[in-house]
Short mmCIF file of C-alpha atoms and ligand atoms in Angstrom, two decimals:
data_model
loop_
_atom_site.label_atom_id
_atom_site.label_comp_id
_atom_site.label_asym_id
_atom_site.label_seq_id
_atom_site.Cartn_x
_atom_site.Cartn_y
_atom_site.Cartn_z
CA UNK A 13 215.07 59.80 -16.81
CA UNK A 14 215.45 59.86 -13.17
CA UNK A 15 214.25 62.89 -10.91
CA UNK A 16 217.16 66.46 -10.80
CA UNK A 17 220.15 66.04 -8.55
CA UNK A 18 220.29 69.43 -6.90
CA UNK A 19 223.80 70.75 -5.61
CA UNK A 20 225.08 73.48 -4.22
CA UNK A 21 228.32 74.91 -3.26
CA UNK A 22 230.48 77.88 -2.59
CA UNK A 23 232.09 77.69 -6.29
CA UNK A 24 231.20 75.59 -8.93
CA UNK A 25 234.41 74.58 -11.70
CA UNK A 26 233.72 73.34 -15.05
CA UNK A 27 236.29 71.10 -16.38
CA UNK A 28 239.54 69.34 -14.42
CA UNK A 29 242.12 69.96 -17.13
CA UNK A 30 244.74 72.13 -15.48
CA UNK A 31 242.41 75.56 -15.30
CA UNK A 32 239.85 73.58 -13.45
CA UNK A 33 242.21 71.63 -11.75
CA UNK A 34 244.93 74.46 -10.62
CA UNK A 35 241.87 76.77 -9.65
CA UNK A 36 239.89 73.66 -7.29
CA UNK A 37 242.98 72.85 -5.48
CA UNK A 38 243.92 76.89 -4.87
CA UNK A 39 240.54 77.41 -3.36
CA UNK A 40 239.88 74.72 -1.38
CA UNK A 41 243.23 74.94 0.07
CA UNK A 42 241.87 78.33 0.81
CA UNK A 43 238.58 77.52 2.84
CA UNK A 44 236.13 77.16 -0.48
CA UNK A 45 233.67 74.72 -0.94
CA UNK A 46 234.52 73.55 -3.92
CA UNK A 47 232.19 71.69 -6.63
CA UNK A 48 234.44 70.07 -9.32
CA UNK A 49 232.38 68.94 -12.17
CA UNK A 50 234.17 67.16 -14.78
CA UNK A 51 232.43 65.19 -18.46
CA UNK A 52 234.74 62.49 -18.40
CA UNK A 53 236.42 59.87 -16.08
CA UNK A 54 239.73 59.38 -14.78
CA UNK A 55 241.40 57.58 -17.21
CA UNK A 56 244.56 56.83 -15.42
CA UNK A 57 244.17 53.34 -13.37
CA UNK A 58 242.39 52.07 -16.43
CA UNK A 59 244.18 48.62 -18.46
CA UNK A 60 243.86 50.99 -21.66
CA UNK A 61 245.40 54.07 -20.75
CA UNK A 62 248.11 55.19 -22.82
CA UNK A 63 247.17 52.65 -26.02
CA UNK A 64 245.94 53.74 -29.28
CA UNK A 65 242.35 51.87 -28.10
CA UNK A 66 242.62 54.24 -25.03
CA UNK A 67 243.13 57.61 -27.03
CA UNK A 68 240.02 56.58 -29.25
CA UNK A 69 238.77 55.86 -26.14
CA UNK A 70 239.00 59.28 -23.74
CA UNK A 71 239.57 61.28 -26.80
CA UNK A 72 236.25 63.34 -28.68
CA UNK A 73 235.46 61.54 -31.40
CA UNK A 74 237.28 58.30 -31.04
CA UNK A 75 240.52 60.98 -32.17
CA UNK A 76 238.83 61.59 -35.39
CA UNK A 77 237.24 65.50 -34.57
CA UNK A 78 238.10 67.49 -37.78
CA UNK A 79 237.81 71.02 -38.68
CA UNK A 80 235.33 71.66 -41.62
CA UNK A 81 238.73 72.81 -43.31
CA UNK A 82 239.85 69.31 -42.73
CA UNK A 83 242.33 69.93 -39.53
CA UNK A 84 242.39 67.32 -37.28
CA UNK A 85 241.90 68.51 -33.54
CA UNK A 86 243.09 65.58 -30.49
CA UNK A 87 240.10 66.88 -27.63
CA UNK A 88 241.22 64.65 -24.74
CA UNK A 89 237.95 64.46 -22.50
CA UNK A 90 238.57 62.75 -19.30
CA UNK A 91 239.85 64.08 -15.83
CA UNK A 92 243.31 65.91 -16.19
CA UNK A 93 242.10 67.10 -19.81
CA UNK A 94 244.79 67.71 -22.62
CA UNK A 95 247.58 66.62 -20.00
CA UNK A 96 246.19 63.18 -19.40
CA UNK A 97 247.86 62.99 -23.15
CA UNK A 98 249.84 66.03 -23.77
CA UNK A 99 253.88 66.12 -24.21
CA UNK A 100 254.58 67.33 -21.10
CA UNK A 101 256.09 70.69 -22.38
CA UNK A 102 256.44 73.94 -20.25
CA UNK A 103 256.81 77.53 -21.96
CA UNK A 104 256.46 80.85 -19.37
CA UNK A 105 253.59 82.89 -20.46
CA UNK A 106 254.98 85.03 -23.47
CA UNK A 107 256.21 88.65 -23.08
CA UNK A 108 252.93 90.39 -24.99
CA UNK A 109 250.47 88.59 -22.39
CA UNK A 110 251.72 91.20 -19.32
CA UNK A 111 253.36 93.85 -21.69
CA UNK A 112 249.73 94.08 -24.09
CA UNK A 113 247.39 92.83 -21.63
CA UNK A 114 248.64 93.66 -18.43
CA UNK A 115 248.27 90.20 -17.01
CA UNK A 116 251.75 89.21 -14.86
CA UNK A 117 251.70 85.87 -13.99
CA UNK A 118 255.65 85.92 -13.18
CA UNK A 119 255.26 85.23 -9.72
CA UNK A 120 252.55 82.09 -9.91
CA UNK A 121 254.29 80.90 -12.72
CA UNK A 122 258.01 81.00 -11.03
CA UNK A 123 256.24 79.24 -8.18
CA UNK A 124 254.95 76.25 -9.97
CA UNK A 125 258.06 75.82 -11.88
CA UNK A 126 259.55 75.38 -8.23
CA UNK A 127 257.08 73.40 -7.30
CA UNK A 128 256.47 71.13 -10.06
CA UNK A 129 260.36 70.80 -10.80
CA UNK A 130 260.50 71.97 -14.57
CA UNK A 131 263.47 71.77 -16.21
CA UNK A 132 264.51 70.43 -19.13
CA UNK A 133 265.43 66.46 -19.08
CA UNK A 134 268.90 65.37 -18.53
CA UNK A 135 271.27 65.58 -21.40
CA UNK A 136 271.73 61.44 -21.94
CA UNK A 137 267.71 61.41 -21.76
CA UNK A 138 266.77 63.57 -24.30
CA UNK A 139 267.56 61.21 -27.34
CA UNK A 140 270.45 60.80 -30.09
CA UNK A 141 268.44 61.35 -33.31
CA UNK A 142 267.00 64.46 -31.24
CA UNK A 143 270.23 65.80 -29.89
CA UNK A 144 271.53 65.68 -33.61
CA UNK A 145 268.65 67.78 -34.69
CA UNK A 146 269.80 69.93 -32.49
CA UNK A 147 273.17 69.88 -33.89
CA UNK A 148 272.49 70.39 -37.16
CA UNK A 149 270.23 73.28 -36.27
CA UNK A 150 272.77 75.22 -34.32
CA UNK A 151 275.12 74.65 -36.91
CA UNK A 152 273.13 76.57 -39.29
CA UNK A 153 272.91 79.32 -36.44
CA UNK A 154 269.42 78.94 -34.77
CA UNK A 155 269.68 78.90 -31.69
CA UNK A 156 268.00 75.38 -30.27
CA UNK A 157 268.05 74.62 -26.65
CA UNK A 158 266.73 72.17 -24.38
CA UNK A 159 263.12 72.21 -23.53
CA UNK A 160 261.47 72.78 -20.16
CA UNK A 161 259.47 69.54 -19.24
CA UNK A 162 256.94 68.62 -16.77
CA UNK A 163 258.70 65.22 -16.06
CA UNK A 164 260.79 63.84 -13.59
CA UNK A 165 262.59 60.32 -14.68
CA UNK A 166 262.74 59.68 -11.06
CA UNK A 167 259.10 59.05 -10.88
CA UNK A 168 258.95 56.91 -13.69
CA UNK A 169 258.98 52.96 -13.10
CA UNK A 170 261.54 52.87 -15.67
CA UNK A 171 261.69 55.74 -17.90
CA UNK A 172 260.24 54.46 -21.16
CA UNK A 173 259.30 57.74 -23.22
CA UNK A 174 258.58 57.75 -26.25
CA UNK A 175 256.12 59.08 -29.26
CA UNK A 176 253.69 56.67 -27.64
CA UNK A 177 253.29 59.02 -24.58
CA UNK A 178 251.24 61.07 -26.66
CA UNK A 179 248.21 58.47 -26.47
CA UNK A 180 248.71 59.34 -22.38
CA UNK A 181 251.91 58.61 -20.31
CA UNK A 182 252.14 55.02 -18.99
CA UNK A 183 255.74 55.24 -17.26
CA UNK A 184 254.79 57.78 -14.53
CA UNK A 185 257.67 60.46 -15.43
CA UNK A 186 255.32 63.00 -16.85
CA UNK A 187 253.18 65.58 -14.46
CA UNK A 188 249.12 65.55 -14.95
CA UNK A 189 246.84 67.90 -14.16
CA UNK A 190 244.73 65.17 -12.42
CA UNK A 191 247.30 65.02 -10.11
CA UNK A 192 245.78 68.96 -8.75
CA UNK A 193 242.65 67.18 -9.13
CA UNK A 194 243.49 64.51 -6.59
CA UNK A 195 245.28 67.08 -4.04
CA UNK A 196 241.58 69.12 -4.27
CA UNK A 197 240.09 66.10 -3.52
CA UNK A 198 241.76 64.86 -0.69
CA UNK A 199 241.64 68.46 1.51
CA UNK A 200 237.57 68.45 0.84
CA UNK A 201 236.68 69.58 -2.86
CA UNK A 202 233.83 67.64 -4.24
CA UNK A 203 234.80 65.53 -7.77
CA UNK A 204 231.89 64.65 -9.93
CA UNK A 205 232.52 62.93 -12.99
CA UNK A 206 230.40 61.88 -16.30
CA UNK A 207 228.81 65.44 -15.32
CA UNK A 208 228.31 67.40 -18.35
CA UNK A 209 227.18 70.96 -17.87
CA UNK A 210 225.27 72.31 -20.80
CA UNK A 211 224.49 76.15 -19.56
CA UNK A 212 225.19 78.63 -16.92
CA UNK A 213 221.57 79.57 -15.15
CA UNK A 214 221.70 83.43 -14.66
CA UNK A 215 218.80 85.49 -13.04
CA UNK A 216 218.55 88.76 -12.95
CA UNK A 217 222.27 89.49 -14.90
CA UNK A 218 223.85 87.48 -11.90
CA UNK A 219 225.36 83.89 -12.68
CA UNK A 220 223.93 81.84 -9.71
CA UNK A 221 224.30 77.96 -11.11
CA UNK A 222 224.33 75.59 -13.77
CA UNK A 223 222.58 72.89 -15.15
CA UNK A 224 223.34 69.48 -17.45
CA UNK A 225 223.50 65.85 -16.67
CA UNK A 226 225.57 63.52 -14.66
CA UNK A 227 225.43 60.39 -16.57
CA UNK A 228 221.54 60.26 -17.71
CA UNK A 229 220.36 62.53 -14.68
CA UNK A 230 219.77 65.69 -15.05
CA UNK A 231 221.62 68.18 -12.20
CA UNK A 232 221.10 71.59 -11.65
CA UNK A 233 224.05 73.11 -9.45
CA UNK A 234 223.71 76.66 -7.53
CA UNK A 235 226.72 78.83 -6.18
CA UNK A 236 227.79 82.36 -6.12
CA UNK A 237 230.87 82.40 -8.06
CA UNK A 238 231.14 79.68 -11.20
CA UNK A 239 234.40 79.92 -13.49
CA UNK A 240 233.94 77.68 -17.23
CA UNK A 241 237.58 75.71 -17.33
CA UNK A 242 236.40 73.28 -20.08
CA UNK A 243 238.68 74.11 -22.50
CA UNK A 244 239.14 75.99 -25.75
CA UNK A 245 235.84 73.70 -27.57
CA UNK A 246 234.12 73.21 -23.91
CA UNK A 247 233.67 76.63 -22.68
CA UNK A 248 232.81 78.65 -26.09
CA UNK A 249 230.10 75.72 -26.48
CA UNK A 250 228.30 75.90 -22.57
CA UNK A 251 228.26 80.10 -22.89
CA UNK A 252 226.35 79.89 -26.23
CA UNK A 253 224.01 77.95 -24.99
CA UNK A 254 223.97 80.35 -22.34
CA UNK A 255 223.14 83.16 -24.76
CA UNK A 256 226.55 84.47 -25.46
CA UNK A 257 226.38 84.64 -28.72
CA UNK A 258 230.31 86.29 -29.69
CA UNK A 259 231.66 83.26 -27.55
CA UNK A 260 233.78 81.05 -30.16
CA UNK A 261 233.39 83.49 -33.15
CA UNK A 262 237.24 83.19 -33.63
CA UNK A 263 239.59 80.66 -32.64
CA UNK A 264 243.40 80.03 -32.59
CA UNK A 265 244.95 76.49 -32.93
CA UNK A 266 248.34 77.04 -32.91
CA UNK A 267 248.67 74.79 -35.81
CA UNK A 268 250.80 72.42 -35.78
CA UNK A 269 252.83 70.11 -38.32
CA UNK A 270 255.48 68.01 -38.90
CA UNK A 271 258.19 67.88 -41.20
CA UNK A 272 259.62 64.41 -41.86
CA UNK A 273 263.02 63.04 -43.23
CA UNK A 274 264.41 59.60 -43.30
CA UNK A 275 267.68 58.57 -42.51
CA UNK A 276 269.61 54.87 -42.16
CA UNK A 277 270.19 55.30 -38.09
CA UNK A 278 268.08 54.99 -36.04
CA UNK A 279 265.49 57.92 -35.95
CA UNK A 280 263.60 59.48 -32.62
CA UNK A 281 260.53 57.53 -32.39
CA UNK A 282 261.39 55.81 -29.87
CA UNK A 283 262.58 58.83 -27.79
CA UNK A 284 260.84 61.37 -25.05
CA UNK A 285 259.19 63.89 -27.90
CA UNK A 286 259.64 67.73 -28.13
CA UNK A 287 263.24 67.55 -26.03
CA UNK A 288 264.35 70.43 -27.78
CA UNK A 289 263.44 73.46 -29.61
CA UNK A 290 263.74 76.95 -30.74
CA UNK A 291 261.02 80.01 -30.58
CA UNK A 292 260.99 81.78 -33.43
CA UNK A 293 259.89 85.10 -32.10
CA UNK A 294 260.29 87.11 -35.21
CA UNK A 295 258.02 84.88 -37.51
CA UNK A 296 255.93 83.39 -35.35
CA UNK A 297 256.54 79.84 -34.87
CA UNK A 298 258.20 77.13 -32.62
CA UNK A 299 260.32 74.50 -34.12
CA UNK A 300 260.92 70.96 -31.91
CA UNK A 301 261.88 67.57 -32.28
CA UNK A 302 258.44 65.10 -32.54
CA UNK A 303 256.78 62.90 -34.58
CA UNK A 304 253.88 60.87 -35.17
CA UNK A 305 253.31 57.58 -32.54
CA UNK A 306 253.41 54.21 -34.72
CA UNK A 307 250.00 53.33 -35.74
CA UNK A 308 248.96 57.18 -35.83
CA UNK A 309 251.69 57.56 -38.76
CA UNK A 310 249.97 55.60 -41.66
CA UNK A 311 246.80 56.85 -40.43
CA UNK A 312 247.83 60.50 -40.65
CA UNK A 313 249.77 60.50 -43.52
CA UNK A 314 246.85 58.57 -45.49
CA UNK A 315 245.11 61.90 -45.27
CA UNK A 316 248.35 63.37 -48.07
CA UNK A 317 248.60 60.45 -49.84
CA UNK A 318 249.21 56.66 -50.20
CA UNK A 319 252.48 57.30 -50.69
CA UNK A 320 253.13 58.67 -47.70
CA UNK A 321 251.58 56.50 -45.74
CA UNK A 322 253.35 53.50 -47.62
CA UNK A 323 256.98 54.97 -45.64
CA UNK A 324 255.48 53.69 -42.77
CA UNK A 325 258.26 51.12 -42.63
CA UNK A 326 260.70 53.20 -42.42
CA UNK A 327 259.23 54.52 -39.21
CA UNK A 328 262.22 53.77 -37.33
CA UNK A 329 264.35 55.85 -39.65
CA UNK A 330 262.05 59.27 -39.23
CA UNK A 331 263.57 62.43 -38.01
CA UNK A 332 261.02 64.72 -37.46
CA UNK A 333 261.18 68.72 -36.49
CA UNK A 334 257.17 70.36 -35.25
CA UNK A 335 256.00 73.53 -36.92
CA UNK A 336 253.61 74.96 -34.00
CA UNK A 337 251.84 78.34 -36.14
CA UNK A 338 251.34 81.64 -34.14
CA UNK A 339 248.12 81.51 -36.45
CA UNK A 340 245.84 84.24 -36.89
CA UNK A 341 242.55 84.59 -35.32
CA UNK A 342 239.57 82.73 -37.81
CA UNK A 343 236.88 80.16 -37.79
CA UNK A 344 234.93 79.71 -34.94
CA UNK A 345 233.26 77.16 -32.57
CA UNK A 346 229.99 76.86 -33.67
CA UNK A 347 226.41 76.38 -31.96
CA UNK A 348 225.73 73.52 -34.85
CA UNK A 349 229.18 71.51 -33.63
CA UNK A 350 230.96 72.72 -36.67
CA UNK A 351 234.75 73.57 -35.61
CA UNK A 352 236.22 75.96 -38.43
CA UNK A 353 239.65 76.96 -38.36
CA UNK A 354 241.07 78.35 -42.48
CA UNK A 355 244.56 79.66 -42.52
CA UNK A 356 245.15 83.04 -43.63
CA UNK A 357 247.26 84.23 -46.76
CA UNK A 358 249.62 85.69 -43.80
CA UNK A 359 249.72 82.38 -42.34
CA UNK A 360 250.31 80.04 -44.98
CA UNK A 361 253.22 82.10 -45.85
CA UNK A 362 254.93 81.60 -42.39
CA UNK A 363 254.66 78.09 -43.10
CA UNK A 364 255.57 77.84 -46.21
CA UNK A 365 259.31 79.90 -44.54
CA UNK A 366 259.34 77.44 -41.50
CA UNK A 367 259.05 74.25 -43.85
CA UNK A 368 261.96 75.71 -45.40
CA UNK A 369 263.87 76.00 -42.32
CA UNK A 370 263.13 72.27 -41.37
CA UNK A 371 263.94 71.09 -44.36
CA UNK A 372 267.69 72.60 -44.08
CA UNK A 373 267.86 71.25 -40.77
CA UNK A 374 266.88 67.53 -41.59
CA UNK A 375 269.09 67.54 -44.56
CA UNK A 376 271.67 69.33 -41.85
CA UNK A 377 270.88 66.07 -40.15
CA UNK A 378 271.11 63.85 -42.64
CA UNK A 379 268.47 63.38 -43.65
CA UNK A 380 267.75 62.10 -47.50
CA UNK A 381 266.82 65.38 -49.66
CA UNK A 382 263.83 63.44 -51.20
CA UNK A 383 262.34 61.78 -48.84
CA UNK A 384 261.73 65.41 -46.79
CA UNK A 385 257.61 66.04 -46.60
CA UNK A 386 255.10 67.94 -44.28
CA UNK A 387 252.16 66.41 -42.69
CA UNK A 388 248.61 67.39 -42.83
CA UNK A 389 247.89 70.34 -40.21
CA UNK A 390 246.34 68.81 -36.86
CA UNK A 391 245.68 71.08 -33.94
CA UNK A 392 246.38 70.73 -30.28
CA UNK A 393 245.72 74.13 -28.45
CA UNK A 394 242.37 74.89 -29.33
CA UNK A 395 242.04 78.20 -28.17
CA UNK A 396 241.61 81.95 -27.65
CA UNK A 397 237.30 81.44 -28.36
CA UNK A 398 236.42 83.27 -25.55
CA UNK A 399 239.40 86.26 -25.54
CA UNK A 400 240.89 88.25 -22.72
CA UNK A 401 239.53 91.85 -23.53
CA UNK A 402 236.52 90.66 -25.86
CA UNK A 403 234.76 88.38 -23.99
CA UNK A 404 236.68 88.43 -20.20
CA UNK A 405 238.28 91.05 -18.63
CA UNK A 406 241.57 90.81 -16.68
CA UNK A 407 239.97 89.47 -13.86
CA UNK A 408 238.73 86.44 -16.80
CA UNK A 409 235.29 87.59 -15.36
CA UNK A 410 232.53 88.01 -18.13
CA UNK A 411 229.91 90.68 -18.61
CA UNK A 412 227.48 88.89 -16.38
CA UNK A 413 228.62 89.23 -12.16
CA UNK A 414 229.84 85.68 -10.60
CA UNK A 415 230.93 83.98 -13.98
CA UNK A 416 234.44 83.46 -15.20
CA UNK A 417 236.03 81.49 -17.95
CA UNK A 418 239.92 80.13 -16.80
CA UNK A 419 241.25 77.80 -19.38
CA UNK A 420 242.88 78.18 -22.92
CA UNK A 421 239.52 80.09 -24.21
CA UNK A 422 240.46 82.87 -22.88
CA UNK A 423 243.99 83.59 -24.64
CA UNK A 424 244.17 86.97 -26.39
CA UNK A 425 246.13 85.58 -29.54
CA UNK A 426 247.62 82.36 -30.20
CA UNK A 427 249.84 81.76 -28.09
CA UNK A 428 252.08 79.80 -30.10
CA UNK A 429 254.43 77.80 -27.33
CA UNK A 430 253.32 75.35 -24.90
CA UNK A 431 250.33 76.36 -23.18
CA UNK A 432 250.08 74.49 -19.70
CA UNK A 433 252.41 76.29 -17.69
CA UNK A 434 250.56 79.88 -18.35
CA UNK A 435 247.15 78.25 -18.01
CA UNK A 436 248.21 77.23 -14.21
CA UNK A 437 249.17 81.18 -13.45
CA UNK A 438 246.45 81.89 -14.94
CA UNK A 439 244.35 79.66 -12.61
CA UNK A 440 246.47 80.79 -9.21
CA UNK A 441 245.84 84.51 -10.32
CA UNK A 442 242.39 83.74 -10.77
CA UNK A 443 242.53 82.02 -7.16
CA UNK A 444 244.08 84.67 -5.15
CA UNK A 445 241.45 87.08 -6.89
CA UNK A 446 238.53 85.04 -6.03
CA UNK A 447 239.54 84.36 -2.37
C1 LIG B 1 248.62 65.41 -27.83
C2 LIG B 1 248.79 67.31 -27.36
C3 LIG B 1 249.69 67.50 -26.80
C4 LIG B 1 250.23 68.56 -25.76
N1 LIG B 1 251.33 69.06 -25.74
C5 LIG B 1 251.30 70.11 -24.83
C6 LIG B 1 252.25 70.07 -24.24
O1 LIG B 1 253.65 69.76 -24.03
N2 LIG B 1 252.82 71.51 -23.47
C7 LIG B 1 251.99 72.02 -23.08
O2 LIG B 1 251.67 72.75 -22.92
N3 LIG B 1 250.78 71.71 -23.66
C8 LIG B 1 250.53 70.63 -24.62
N4 LIG B 1 248.95 70.37 -24.98
C9 LIG B 1 248.02 71.81 -25.23
C10 LIG B 1 246.87 71.38 -23.58
O3 LIG B 1 247.36 70.44 -23.37
C11 LIG B 1 246.51 72.31 -23.53
O4 LIG B 1 246.57 73.57 -24.21
C12 LIG B 1 245.70 72.33 -22.30
O5 LIG B 1 245.55 70.92 -21.38
C13 LIG B 1 244.45 73.16 -22.06
O6 LIG B 1 244.16 73.23 -21.05
P1 LIG B 1 242.67 73.59 -20.35
O7 LIG B 1 242.56 73.96 -19.08
O8 LIG B 1 241.95 74.90 -21.04
O9 LIG B 1 241.28 72.68 -20.81
P2 LIG B 1 241.96 70.90 -21.63
O10 LIG B 1 242.99 70.46 -20.65
O11 LIG B 1 240.81 71.07 -22.76
O12 LIG B 1 240.11 70.46 -19.94
C14 LIG B 1 239.50 70.67 -20.44
C15 LIG B 1 238.03 70.08 -19.39
O13 LIG B 1 237.05 70.18 -19.49
C16 LIG B 1 235.96 69.06 -19.51
N5 LIG B 1 235.04 69.63 -20.03
C17 LIG B 1 234.50 69.56 -21.50
N6 LIG B 1 233.17 70.60 -21.50
C18 LIG B 1 232.61 69.94 -20.39
C19 LIG B 1 231.40 70.30 -20.12
N7 LIG B 1 230.11 70.46 -20.91
N8 LIG B 1 230.97 70.05 -18.74
C20 LIG B 1 232.13 69.58 -17.77
N9 LIG B 1 233.43 68.94 -18.32
C21 LIG B 1 233.94 69.06 -19.34
C22 LIG B 1 236.93 68.20 -20.14
O14 LIG B 1 236.51 66.80 -20.40
C23 LIG B 1 238.57 68.12 -20.42
O15 LIG B 1 238.57 67.84 -18.97
C24 LIG B 1 249.35 69.10 -26.02
C25 LIG B 1 247.46 68.98 -26.07
C26 LIG B 1 247.46 67.68 -26.56
C27 LIG B 1 245.96 67.13 -27.04
#
């Protein structure tokens, strides 16, 4: 090991997903010295970005991260965080965030929608088969609507979006939080990649810095303000190593499955993911058009059984409806590295109900009744591990002065919708408070 590196700034931000990227940009624009520490690297210009090997290179445990119960978590670790592999969906924060927890993000979210030109894709780009699913749902009385997107087809070269976009966007249509990092760096933020923070340094009840490694070199960085934005798994781990015993106890995931059915015509695999959606706020789940990329399809379905993996040759004829469940707080992220996310009885019963709705929609859309099946559980929204109202206050401050958390881990309940717009709103609001 080489000798320790010592860094200094006004604000330390740990993690460059939508939380950390937005906060960095906003604070540096307000004249703060910002040091942004990210454990991954910028993968956007790598030849493998947006490919199957790429997804193994930049997602935690080669994309094979599982909870103790066998739920597969996709956890991208790179500049831009999970927005480097997301579906580009946007949703305003749920009404309960303001009503129940007093967190009003209206101004920040409206400004973001305008700035990033968030809107549904034009009708001709929503996909023929996806639109057929939405029309079938509407015919059954479910109010499916075109999904808001962080996507601008005009930016693409050319627009070429399909299920594969979840490996990383190669055509350029999708906004990525790494773009906010670029903007922050352009006006003076100091970005250090391969910088893994291990713990927060606390002296006399005040956070004074962080310690970790940059590559193989140990470092410490000191500042008056420290903001953890390492995501729903990363932030509680840093807090646990810093003495916060309650961090990571309980988590939300918006647990997700897909329900698939086969048709003779072309399916949705080569259409942009999640172009139509429906929020069932009463029961607490969201439905949308989505299916697994070609090579992931047999892998994930083999977890259910060989018979399901062997439907792979019919990949081009799949209609898929995603269920995202507003899951109860359960399990957690533990100091020994384990993650647990059991479904509660209440979760299971709502999931079964949502599955029945998906079956009806798929049959109405023309799928063979006997071909319909539900995939194994997976999770792409690890969150609710440092909950607002429990471990952070409404200004996202922990009980330690100078130490804040600003990412998906502060959600007080499962959001049950795309998270990124809410996280950007939280970061813009925190920037105003800190400035
Ligand atoms: C496949 C997929 C599809 C998705 N689709 C959508 C969608 O369409 N719309 C939507 O809104 N959301 C979507 N999401 C979810 C959304 O991307 C995440 O919820 C969101 O990015 C979380 O933001 P965050 O700032 O909390 O953390 P993250 O985006 O997870 O970023 C955290 C960052 O911190 C870094 N980090 C972690 N630990 C450390 C450490 N110790 N030291 C330094 N750095 C660290 C990580 O490398 C990472 O870059 C999707 C997610 C996935 C995986």
